[in-house]
Coordinates of N, CA and C in Angstrom, one line a residue:
X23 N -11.2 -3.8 28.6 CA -11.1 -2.7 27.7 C -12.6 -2.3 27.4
X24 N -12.9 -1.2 27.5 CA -14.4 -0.5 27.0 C -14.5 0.0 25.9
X25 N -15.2 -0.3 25.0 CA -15.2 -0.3 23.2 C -14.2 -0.6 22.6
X26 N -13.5 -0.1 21.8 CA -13.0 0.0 21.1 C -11.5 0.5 20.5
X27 N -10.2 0.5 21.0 CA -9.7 1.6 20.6 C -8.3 0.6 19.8
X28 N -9.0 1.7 18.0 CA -8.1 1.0 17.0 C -7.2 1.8 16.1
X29 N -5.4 1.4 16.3 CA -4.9 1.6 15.8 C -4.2 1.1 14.6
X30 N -4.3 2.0 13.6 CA -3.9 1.8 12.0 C -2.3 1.9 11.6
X31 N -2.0 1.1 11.5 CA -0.3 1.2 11.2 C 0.2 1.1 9.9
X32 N 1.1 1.5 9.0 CA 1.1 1.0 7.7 C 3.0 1.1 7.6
X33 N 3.1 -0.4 6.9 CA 4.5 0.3 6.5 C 4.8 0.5 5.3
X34 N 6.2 1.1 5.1 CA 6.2 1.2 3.8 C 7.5 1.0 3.6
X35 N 8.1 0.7 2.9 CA 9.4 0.3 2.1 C 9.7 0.3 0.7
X36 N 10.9 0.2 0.0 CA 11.2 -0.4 -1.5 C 10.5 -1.6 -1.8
X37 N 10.5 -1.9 -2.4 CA 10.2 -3.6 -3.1 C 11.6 -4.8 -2.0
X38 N 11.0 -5.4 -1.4 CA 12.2 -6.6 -1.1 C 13.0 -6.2 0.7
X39 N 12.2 -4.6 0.7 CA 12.8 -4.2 1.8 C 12.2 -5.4 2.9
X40 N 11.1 -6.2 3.1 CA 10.5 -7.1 4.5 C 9.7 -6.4 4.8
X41 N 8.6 -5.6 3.9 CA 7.4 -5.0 4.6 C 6.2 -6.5 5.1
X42 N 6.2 -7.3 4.8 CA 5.0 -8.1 4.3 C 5.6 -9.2 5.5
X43 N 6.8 -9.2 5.6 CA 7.5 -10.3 7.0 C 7.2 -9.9 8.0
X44 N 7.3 -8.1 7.7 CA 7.5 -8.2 9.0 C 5.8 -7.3 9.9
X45 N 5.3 -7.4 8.4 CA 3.7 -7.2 9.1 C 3.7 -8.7 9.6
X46 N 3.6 -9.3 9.4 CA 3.3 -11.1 9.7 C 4.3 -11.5 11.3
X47 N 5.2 -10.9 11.3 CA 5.6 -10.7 12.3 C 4.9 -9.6 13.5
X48 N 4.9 -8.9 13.4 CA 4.4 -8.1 14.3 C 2.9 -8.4 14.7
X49 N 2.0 -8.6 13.6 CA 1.0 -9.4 13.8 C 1.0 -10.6 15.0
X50 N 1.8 -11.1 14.7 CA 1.8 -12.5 15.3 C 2.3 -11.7 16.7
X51 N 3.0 -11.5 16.8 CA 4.0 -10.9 18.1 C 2.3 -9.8 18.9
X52 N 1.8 -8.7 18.7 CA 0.5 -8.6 18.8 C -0.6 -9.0 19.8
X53 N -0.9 -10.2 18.8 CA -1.9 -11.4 18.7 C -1.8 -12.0 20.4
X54 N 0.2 -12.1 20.3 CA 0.4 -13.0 21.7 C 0.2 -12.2 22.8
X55 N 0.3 -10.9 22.4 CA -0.2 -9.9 23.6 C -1.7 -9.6 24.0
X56 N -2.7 -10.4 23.0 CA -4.0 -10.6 23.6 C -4.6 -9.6 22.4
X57 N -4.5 -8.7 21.4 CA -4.9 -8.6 21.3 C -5.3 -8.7 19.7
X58 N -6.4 -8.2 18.8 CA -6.9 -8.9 17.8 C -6.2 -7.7 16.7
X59 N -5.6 -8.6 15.4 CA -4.8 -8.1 14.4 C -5.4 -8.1 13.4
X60 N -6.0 -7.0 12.2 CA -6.3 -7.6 11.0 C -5.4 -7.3 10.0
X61 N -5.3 -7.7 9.1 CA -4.2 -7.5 7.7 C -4.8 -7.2 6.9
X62 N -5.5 -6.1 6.2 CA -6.8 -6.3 5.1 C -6.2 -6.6 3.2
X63 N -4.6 -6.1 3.8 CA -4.0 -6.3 2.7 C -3.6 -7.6 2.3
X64 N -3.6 -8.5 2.9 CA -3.4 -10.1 2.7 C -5.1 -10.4 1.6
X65 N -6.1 -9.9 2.0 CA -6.8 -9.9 1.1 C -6.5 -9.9 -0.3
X66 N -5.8 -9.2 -0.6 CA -6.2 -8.9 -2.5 C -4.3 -8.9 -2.4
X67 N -3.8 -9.3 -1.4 CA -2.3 -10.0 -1.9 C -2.0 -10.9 -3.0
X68 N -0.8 -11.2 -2.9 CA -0.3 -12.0 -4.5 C -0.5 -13.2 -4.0
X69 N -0.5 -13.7 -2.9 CA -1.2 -15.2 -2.5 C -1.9 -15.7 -2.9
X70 N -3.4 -14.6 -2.9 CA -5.0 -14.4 -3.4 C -4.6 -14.7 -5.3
X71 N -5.7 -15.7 -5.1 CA -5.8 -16.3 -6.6 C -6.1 -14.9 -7.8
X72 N -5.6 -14.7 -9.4 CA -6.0 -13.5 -9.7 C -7.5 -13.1 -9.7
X73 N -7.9 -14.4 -10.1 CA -9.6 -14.0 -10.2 C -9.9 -12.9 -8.8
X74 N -10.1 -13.6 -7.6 CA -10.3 -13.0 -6.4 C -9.7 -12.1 -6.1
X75 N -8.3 -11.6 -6.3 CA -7.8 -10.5 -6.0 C -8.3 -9.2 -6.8
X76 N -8.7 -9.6 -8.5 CA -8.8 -8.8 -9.1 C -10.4 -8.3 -8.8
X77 N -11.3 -9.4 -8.9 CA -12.6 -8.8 -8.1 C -12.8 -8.2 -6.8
X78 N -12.2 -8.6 -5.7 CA -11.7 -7.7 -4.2 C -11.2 -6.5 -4.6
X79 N -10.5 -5.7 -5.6 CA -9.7 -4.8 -6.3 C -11.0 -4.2 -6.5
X80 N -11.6 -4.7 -8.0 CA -12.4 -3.6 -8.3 C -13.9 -3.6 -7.6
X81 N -14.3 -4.4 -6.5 CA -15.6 -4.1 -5.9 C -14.8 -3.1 -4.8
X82 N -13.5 -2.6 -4.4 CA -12.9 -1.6 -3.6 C -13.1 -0.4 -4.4
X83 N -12.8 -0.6 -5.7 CA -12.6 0.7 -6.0 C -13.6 1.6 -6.0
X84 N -14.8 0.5 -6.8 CA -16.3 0.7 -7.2 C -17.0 1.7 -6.2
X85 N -17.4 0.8 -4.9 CA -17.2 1.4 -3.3 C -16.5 2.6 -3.3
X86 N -15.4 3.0 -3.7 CA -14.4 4.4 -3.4 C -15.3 5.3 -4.2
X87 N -15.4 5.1 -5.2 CA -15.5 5.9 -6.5 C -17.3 6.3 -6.0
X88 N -18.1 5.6 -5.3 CA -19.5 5.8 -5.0 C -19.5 6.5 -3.6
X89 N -18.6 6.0 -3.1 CA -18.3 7.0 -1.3 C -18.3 8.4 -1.3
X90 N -16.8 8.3 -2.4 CA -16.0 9.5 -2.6 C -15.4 10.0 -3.7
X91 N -17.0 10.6 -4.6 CA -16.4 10.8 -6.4 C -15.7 11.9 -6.7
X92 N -15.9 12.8 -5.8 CA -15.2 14.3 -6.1 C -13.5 13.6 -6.1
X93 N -13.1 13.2 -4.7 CA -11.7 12.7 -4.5 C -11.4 11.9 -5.1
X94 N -12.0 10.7 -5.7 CA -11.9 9.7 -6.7 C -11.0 10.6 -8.1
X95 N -12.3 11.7 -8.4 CA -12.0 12.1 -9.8 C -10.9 12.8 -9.7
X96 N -10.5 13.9 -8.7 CA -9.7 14.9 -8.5 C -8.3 13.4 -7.9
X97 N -8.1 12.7 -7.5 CA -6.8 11.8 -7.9 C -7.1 11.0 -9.0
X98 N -7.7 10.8 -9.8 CA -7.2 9.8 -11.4 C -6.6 11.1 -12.0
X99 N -7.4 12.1 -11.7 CA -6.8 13.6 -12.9 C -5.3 13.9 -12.6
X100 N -4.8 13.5 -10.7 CA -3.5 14.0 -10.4 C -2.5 13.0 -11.0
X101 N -2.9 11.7 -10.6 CA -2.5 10.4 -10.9 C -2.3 10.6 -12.6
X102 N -2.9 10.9 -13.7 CA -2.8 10.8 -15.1 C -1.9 12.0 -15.1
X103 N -1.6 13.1 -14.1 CA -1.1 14.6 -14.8 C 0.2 13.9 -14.3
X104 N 0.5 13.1 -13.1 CA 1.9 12.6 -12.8 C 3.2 12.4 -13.9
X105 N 2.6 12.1 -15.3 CA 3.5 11.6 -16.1 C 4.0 10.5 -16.2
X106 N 3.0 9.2 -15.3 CA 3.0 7.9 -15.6 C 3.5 6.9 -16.9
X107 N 4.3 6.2 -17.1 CA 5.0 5.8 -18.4 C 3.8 5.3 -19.4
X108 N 2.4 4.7 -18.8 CA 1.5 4.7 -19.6 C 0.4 4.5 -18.8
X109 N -0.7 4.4 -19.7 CA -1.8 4.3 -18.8 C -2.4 2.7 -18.2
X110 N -1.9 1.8 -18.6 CA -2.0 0.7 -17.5 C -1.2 1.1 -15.8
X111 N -0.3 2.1 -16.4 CA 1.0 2.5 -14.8 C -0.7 3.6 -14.3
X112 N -1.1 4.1 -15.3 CA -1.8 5.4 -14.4 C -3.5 4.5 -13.5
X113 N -3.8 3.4 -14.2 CA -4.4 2.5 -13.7 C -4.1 2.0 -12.8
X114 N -3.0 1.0 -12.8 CA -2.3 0.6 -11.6 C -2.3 1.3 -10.1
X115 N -2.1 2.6 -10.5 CA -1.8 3.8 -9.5 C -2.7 3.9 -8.4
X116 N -4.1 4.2 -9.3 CA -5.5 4.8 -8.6 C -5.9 3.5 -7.8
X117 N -5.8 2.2 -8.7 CA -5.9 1.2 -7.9 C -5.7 1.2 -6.5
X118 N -3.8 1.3 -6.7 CA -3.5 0.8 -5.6 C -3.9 1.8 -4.6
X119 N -4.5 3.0 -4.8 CA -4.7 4.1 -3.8 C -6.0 3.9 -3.3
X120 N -6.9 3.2 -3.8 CA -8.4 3.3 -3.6 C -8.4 1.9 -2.5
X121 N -7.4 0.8 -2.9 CA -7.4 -0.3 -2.4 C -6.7 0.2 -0.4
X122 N -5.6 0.6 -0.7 CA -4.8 1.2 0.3 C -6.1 2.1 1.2
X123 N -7.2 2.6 0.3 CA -8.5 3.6 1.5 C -8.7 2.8 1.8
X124 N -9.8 2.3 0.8 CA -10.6 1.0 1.1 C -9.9 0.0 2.7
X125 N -8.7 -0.4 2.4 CA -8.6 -1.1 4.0 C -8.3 -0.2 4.8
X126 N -8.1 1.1 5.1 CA -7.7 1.9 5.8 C -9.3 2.7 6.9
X127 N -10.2 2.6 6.2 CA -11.9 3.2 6.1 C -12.3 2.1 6.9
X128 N -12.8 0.9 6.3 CA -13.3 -0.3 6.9 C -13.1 -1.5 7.5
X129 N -13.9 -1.8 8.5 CA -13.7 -3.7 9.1 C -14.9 -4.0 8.3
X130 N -14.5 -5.4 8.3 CA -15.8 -6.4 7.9 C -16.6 -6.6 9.0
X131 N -17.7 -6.6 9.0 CA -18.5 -6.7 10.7 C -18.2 -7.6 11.5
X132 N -17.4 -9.0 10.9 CA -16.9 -10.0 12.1 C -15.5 -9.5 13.0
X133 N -15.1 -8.4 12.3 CA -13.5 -7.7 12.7 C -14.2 -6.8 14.0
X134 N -15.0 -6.7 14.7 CA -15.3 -5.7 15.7 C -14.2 -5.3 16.5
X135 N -13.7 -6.4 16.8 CA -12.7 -6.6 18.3 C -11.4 -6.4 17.4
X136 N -11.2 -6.0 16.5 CA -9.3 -5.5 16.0 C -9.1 -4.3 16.7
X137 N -7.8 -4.5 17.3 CA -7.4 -3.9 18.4 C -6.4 -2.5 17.1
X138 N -5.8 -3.7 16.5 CA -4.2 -3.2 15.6 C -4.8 -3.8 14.5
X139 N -4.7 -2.7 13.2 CA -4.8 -2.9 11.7 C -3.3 -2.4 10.8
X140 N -2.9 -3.9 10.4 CA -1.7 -3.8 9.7 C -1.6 -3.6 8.6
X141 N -1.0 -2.4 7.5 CA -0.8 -2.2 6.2 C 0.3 -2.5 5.8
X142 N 0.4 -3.3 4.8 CA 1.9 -3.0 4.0 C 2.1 -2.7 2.6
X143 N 0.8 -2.0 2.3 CA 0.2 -0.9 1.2 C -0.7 0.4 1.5
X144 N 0.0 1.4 2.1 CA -1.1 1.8 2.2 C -1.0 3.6 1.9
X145 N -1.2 4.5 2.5 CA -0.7 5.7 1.7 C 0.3 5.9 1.6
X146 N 1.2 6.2 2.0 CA 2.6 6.5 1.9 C 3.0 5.2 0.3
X147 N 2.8 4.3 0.9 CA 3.8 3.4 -0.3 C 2.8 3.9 -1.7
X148 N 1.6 4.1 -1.6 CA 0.7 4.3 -2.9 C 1.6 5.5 -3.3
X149 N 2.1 7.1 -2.8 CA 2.0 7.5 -2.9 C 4.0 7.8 -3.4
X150 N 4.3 6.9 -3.0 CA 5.4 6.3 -3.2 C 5.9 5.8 -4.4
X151 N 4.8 4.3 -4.7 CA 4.6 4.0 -6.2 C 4.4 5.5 -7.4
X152 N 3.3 5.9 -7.1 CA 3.4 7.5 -8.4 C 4.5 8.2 -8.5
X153 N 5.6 8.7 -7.1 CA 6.5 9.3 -7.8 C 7.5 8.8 -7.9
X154 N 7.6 7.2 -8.0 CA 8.9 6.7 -8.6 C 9.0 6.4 -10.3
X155 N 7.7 6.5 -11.0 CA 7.7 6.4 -12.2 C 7.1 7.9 -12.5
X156 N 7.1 9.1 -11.6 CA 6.3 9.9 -11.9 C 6.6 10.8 -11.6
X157 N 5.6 12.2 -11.3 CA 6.0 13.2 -10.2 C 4.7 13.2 -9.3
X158 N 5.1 13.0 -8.1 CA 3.9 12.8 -7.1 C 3.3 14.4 -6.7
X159 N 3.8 15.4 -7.0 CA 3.5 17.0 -6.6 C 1.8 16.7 -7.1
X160 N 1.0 16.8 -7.8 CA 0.1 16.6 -8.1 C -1.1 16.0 -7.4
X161 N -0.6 14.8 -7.3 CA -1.1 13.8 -5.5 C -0.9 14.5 -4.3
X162 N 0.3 15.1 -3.6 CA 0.1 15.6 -3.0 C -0.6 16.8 -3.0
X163 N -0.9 17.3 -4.1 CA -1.5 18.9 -3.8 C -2.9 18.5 -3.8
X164 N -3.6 17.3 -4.3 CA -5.2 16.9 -4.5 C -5.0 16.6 -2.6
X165 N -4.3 16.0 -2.5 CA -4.5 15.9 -0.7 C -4.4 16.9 0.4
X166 N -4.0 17.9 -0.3 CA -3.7 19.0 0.6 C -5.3 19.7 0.3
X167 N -5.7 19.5 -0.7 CA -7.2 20.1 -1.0 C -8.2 19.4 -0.7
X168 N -8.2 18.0 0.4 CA -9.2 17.7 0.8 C -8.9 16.9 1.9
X169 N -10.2 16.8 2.8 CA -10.1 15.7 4.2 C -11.2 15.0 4.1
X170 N -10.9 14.5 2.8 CA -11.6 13.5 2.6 C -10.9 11.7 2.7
X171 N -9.7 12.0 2.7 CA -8.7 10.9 2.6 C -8.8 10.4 4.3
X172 N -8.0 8.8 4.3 CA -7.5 8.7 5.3 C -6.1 8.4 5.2
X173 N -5.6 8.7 6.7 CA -4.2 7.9 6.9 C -4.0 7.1 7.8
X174 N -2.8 6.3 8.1 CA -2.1 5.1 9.4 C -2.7 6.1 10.5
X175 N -2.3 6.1 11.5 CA -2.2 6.6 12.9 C -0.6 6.8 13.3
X176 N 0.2 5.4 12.5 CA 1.6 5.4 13.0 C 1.9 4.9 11.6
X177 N 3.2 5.5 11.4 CA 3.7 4.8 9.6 C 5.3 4.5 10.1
X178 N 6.1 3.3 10.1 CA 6.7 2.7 10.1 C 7.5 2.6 8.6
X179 N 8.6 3.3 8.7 CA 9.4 3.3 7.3 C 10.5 1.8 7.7
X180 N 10.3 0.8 6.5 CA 11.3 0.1 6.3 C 12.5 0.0 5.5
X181 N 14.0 0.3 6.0 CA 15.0 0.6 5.5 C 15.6 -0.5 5.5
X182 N 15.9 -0.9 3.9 CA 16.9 -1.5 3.6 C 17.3 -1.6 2.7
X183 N 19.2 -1.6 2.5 CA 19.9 -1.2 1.4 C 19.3 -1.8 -0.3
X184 N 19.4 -1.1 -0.8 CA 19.1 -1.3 -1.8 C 19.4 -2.8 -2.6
X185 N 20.5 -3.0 -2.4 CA 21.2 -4.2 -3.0 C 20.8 -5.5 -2.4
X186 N 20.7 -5.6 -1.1 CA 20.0 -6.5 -0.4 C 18.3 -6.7 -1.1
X187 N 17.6 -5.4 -1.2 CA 16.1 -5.7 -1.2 C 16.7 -6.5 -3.3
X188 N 17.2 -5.4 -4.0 CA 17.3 -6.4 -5.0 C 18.0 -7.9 -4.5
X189 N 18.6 -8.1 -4.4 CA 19.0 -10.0 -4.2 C 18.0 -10.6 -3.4
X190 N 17.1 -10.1 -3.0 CA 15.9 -10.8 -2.1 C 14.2 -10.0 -3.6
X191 N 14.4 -9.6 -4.1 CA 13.1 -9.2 -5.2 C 13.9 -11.0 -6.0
X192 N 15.6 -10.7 -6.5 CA 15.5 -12.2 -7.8 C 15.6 -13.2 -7.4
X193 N 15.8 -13.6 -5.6 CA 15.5 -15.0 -5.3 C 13.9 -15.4 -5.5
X194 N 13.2 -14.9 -5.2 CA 11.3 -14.8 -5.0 C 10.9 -15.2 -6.3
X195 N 10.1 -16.3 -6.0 CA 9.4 -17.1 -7.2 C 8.6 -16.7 -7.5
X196 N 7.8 -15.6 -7.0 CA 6.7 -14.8 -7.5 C 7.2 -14.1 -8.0
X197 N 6.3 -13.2 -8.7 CA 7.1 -12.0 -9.8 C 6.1 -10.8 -9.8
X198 N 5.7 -10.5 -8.7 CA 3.9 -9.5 -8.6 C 4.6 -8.3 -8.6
X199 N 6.1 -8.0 -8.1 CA 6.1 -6.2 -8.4 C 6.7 -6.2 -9.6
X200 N 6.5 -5.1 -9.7 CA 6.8 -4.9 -11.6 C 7.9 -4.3 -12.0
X201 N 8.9 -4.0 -10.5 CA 10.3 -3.8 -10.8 C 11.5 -5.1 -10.9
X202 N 10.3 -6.3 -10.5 CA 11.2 -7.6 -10.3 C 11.1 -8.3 -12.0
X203 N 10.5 -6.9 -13.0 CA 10.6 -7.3 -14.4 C 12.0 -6.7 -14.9
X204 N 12.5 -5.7 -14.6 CA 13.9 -4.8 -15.0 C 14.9 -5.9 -14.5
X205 N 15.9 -5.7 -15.8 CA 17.0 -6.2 -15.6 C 17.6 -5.7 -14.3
X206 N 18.9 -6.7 -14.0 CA 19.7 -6.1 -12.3 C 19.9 -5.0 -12.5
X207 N 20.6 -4.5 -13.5 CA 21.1 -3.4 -12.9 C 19.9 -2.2 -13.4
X208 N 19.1 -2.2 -14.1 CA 17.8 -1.3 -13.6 C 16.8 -1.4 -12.9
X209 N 17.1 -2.9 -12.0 CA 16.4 -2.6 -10.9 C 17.1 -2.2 -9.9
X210 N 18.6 -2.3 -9.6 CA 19.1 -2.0 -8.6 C 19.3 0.0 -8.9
X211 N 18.9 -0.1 -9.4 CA 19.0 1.7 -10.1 C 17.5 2.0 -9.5
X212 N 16.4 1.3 -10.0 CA 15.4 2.2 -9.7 C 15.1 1.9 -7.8
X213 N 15.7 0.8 -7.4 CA 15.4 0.6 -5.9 C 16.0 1.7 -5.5
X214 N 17.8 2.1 -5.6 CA 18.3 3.3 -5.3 C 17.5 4.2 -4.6
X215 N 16.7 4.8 -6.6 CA 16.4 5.8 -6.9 C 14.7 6.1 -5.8
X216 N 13.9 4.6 -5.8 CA 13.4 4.4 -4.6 C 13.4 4.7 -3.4
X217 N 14.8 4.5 -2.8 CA 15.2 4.4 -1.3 C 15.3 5.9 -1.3
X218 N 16.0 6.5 -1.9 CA 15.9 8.3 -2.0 C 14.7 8.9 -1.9
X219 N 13.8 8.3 -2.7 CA 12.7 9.3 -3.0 C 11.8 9.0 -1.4
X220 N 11.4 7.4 -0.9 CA 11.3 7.2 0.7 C 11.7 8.3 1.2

């Protein structure tokens, strides 16, 4: 193969739907085909200790915010007009959108040879997160007013019933989405209400 040629994939799902399996999967599956896979999201994952994830987070956003401050500013203002339940949710938000560029924009220089770049956060699910506690019209209209954003190449929706992804969020000993804080039946309400809005 001559240079370079890299495709960006991201999936996206409910909470509990197997986004993160079945990046690890595919990855691997990939890999055996020769060719080189990076995950940039495994980085600042719930694996990743908090100190390190939280500094990987904000030296991403930092980077965003100095790249691209007009876009930066014009989504915190859509992201706060959403109607987020508070402003840690409206924080959370821009986060996760700056994080989701951030791996979507760059390799690390030892990544030359990534053939396939796997997301299992990346626009769609960011944009996903805002209008489940929110209204995303706002996000989407700051993106219709610029090409300054990126996206996947290929976006992979993962379906699965709601009731399942809840009984697979209360077996999980980790507790990193913040719907696996709601009682069952408001989580199996907002996954629903999730799987609709997907």
């Amino acid at each position: 193969m001559t240079g370079r040629a890299l495709v960006r994939v991201e999936l996206a799902g409910i909470p509990g739907a197997g986004k993160s399996w079945l990046a690890a999967y595919l990855a691997a599956e990939v890999e055996r085909a020769g060719l080189k896979v990076a995950e940039p999201g495994r980085r600042v994952g719930p694996d990743v200790g908090a100190v390190q994830r939280l500094s990987r987070k904000a030296a991403t956003v930092a980077a965003a915010a100095v790249r691209e401050p007009a876009l930066t500013r014009a989504l915190a203002r859509a992201v706060a007009a959403s109607g987020q339940p508070g402003v840690q949710d409206v924080a959370a938000r821009i986060v996760q959108w700056q994080v989701a560029q951030g791996a979507l924009r760059h390799l690390p220089p030892d990544d030359e040879q990534v053939s396939v770049r796997l997301l299992d956060e990346g626009l769609v699910q960011s944009l996903w997160s805002i209008g489940l506690r929110g209204d995303v019209q706002p996000s989407l209209a700051t993106l219709d007013a610029s090409d300054r954003w990126q996206a996947a190449d290929l976006l992979v929706v993962v379906r699965t019933p709601p009731a399942v992804a809840a009984a697979r969020l209360a077996s999980r000993a980790s507790r990193h989405s913040r719907s696996q804080q709601l009682s069952p039946e408001d989580l199996l309400a907002e996954l629903q209400r999730g799987d609709q809005l997907l």
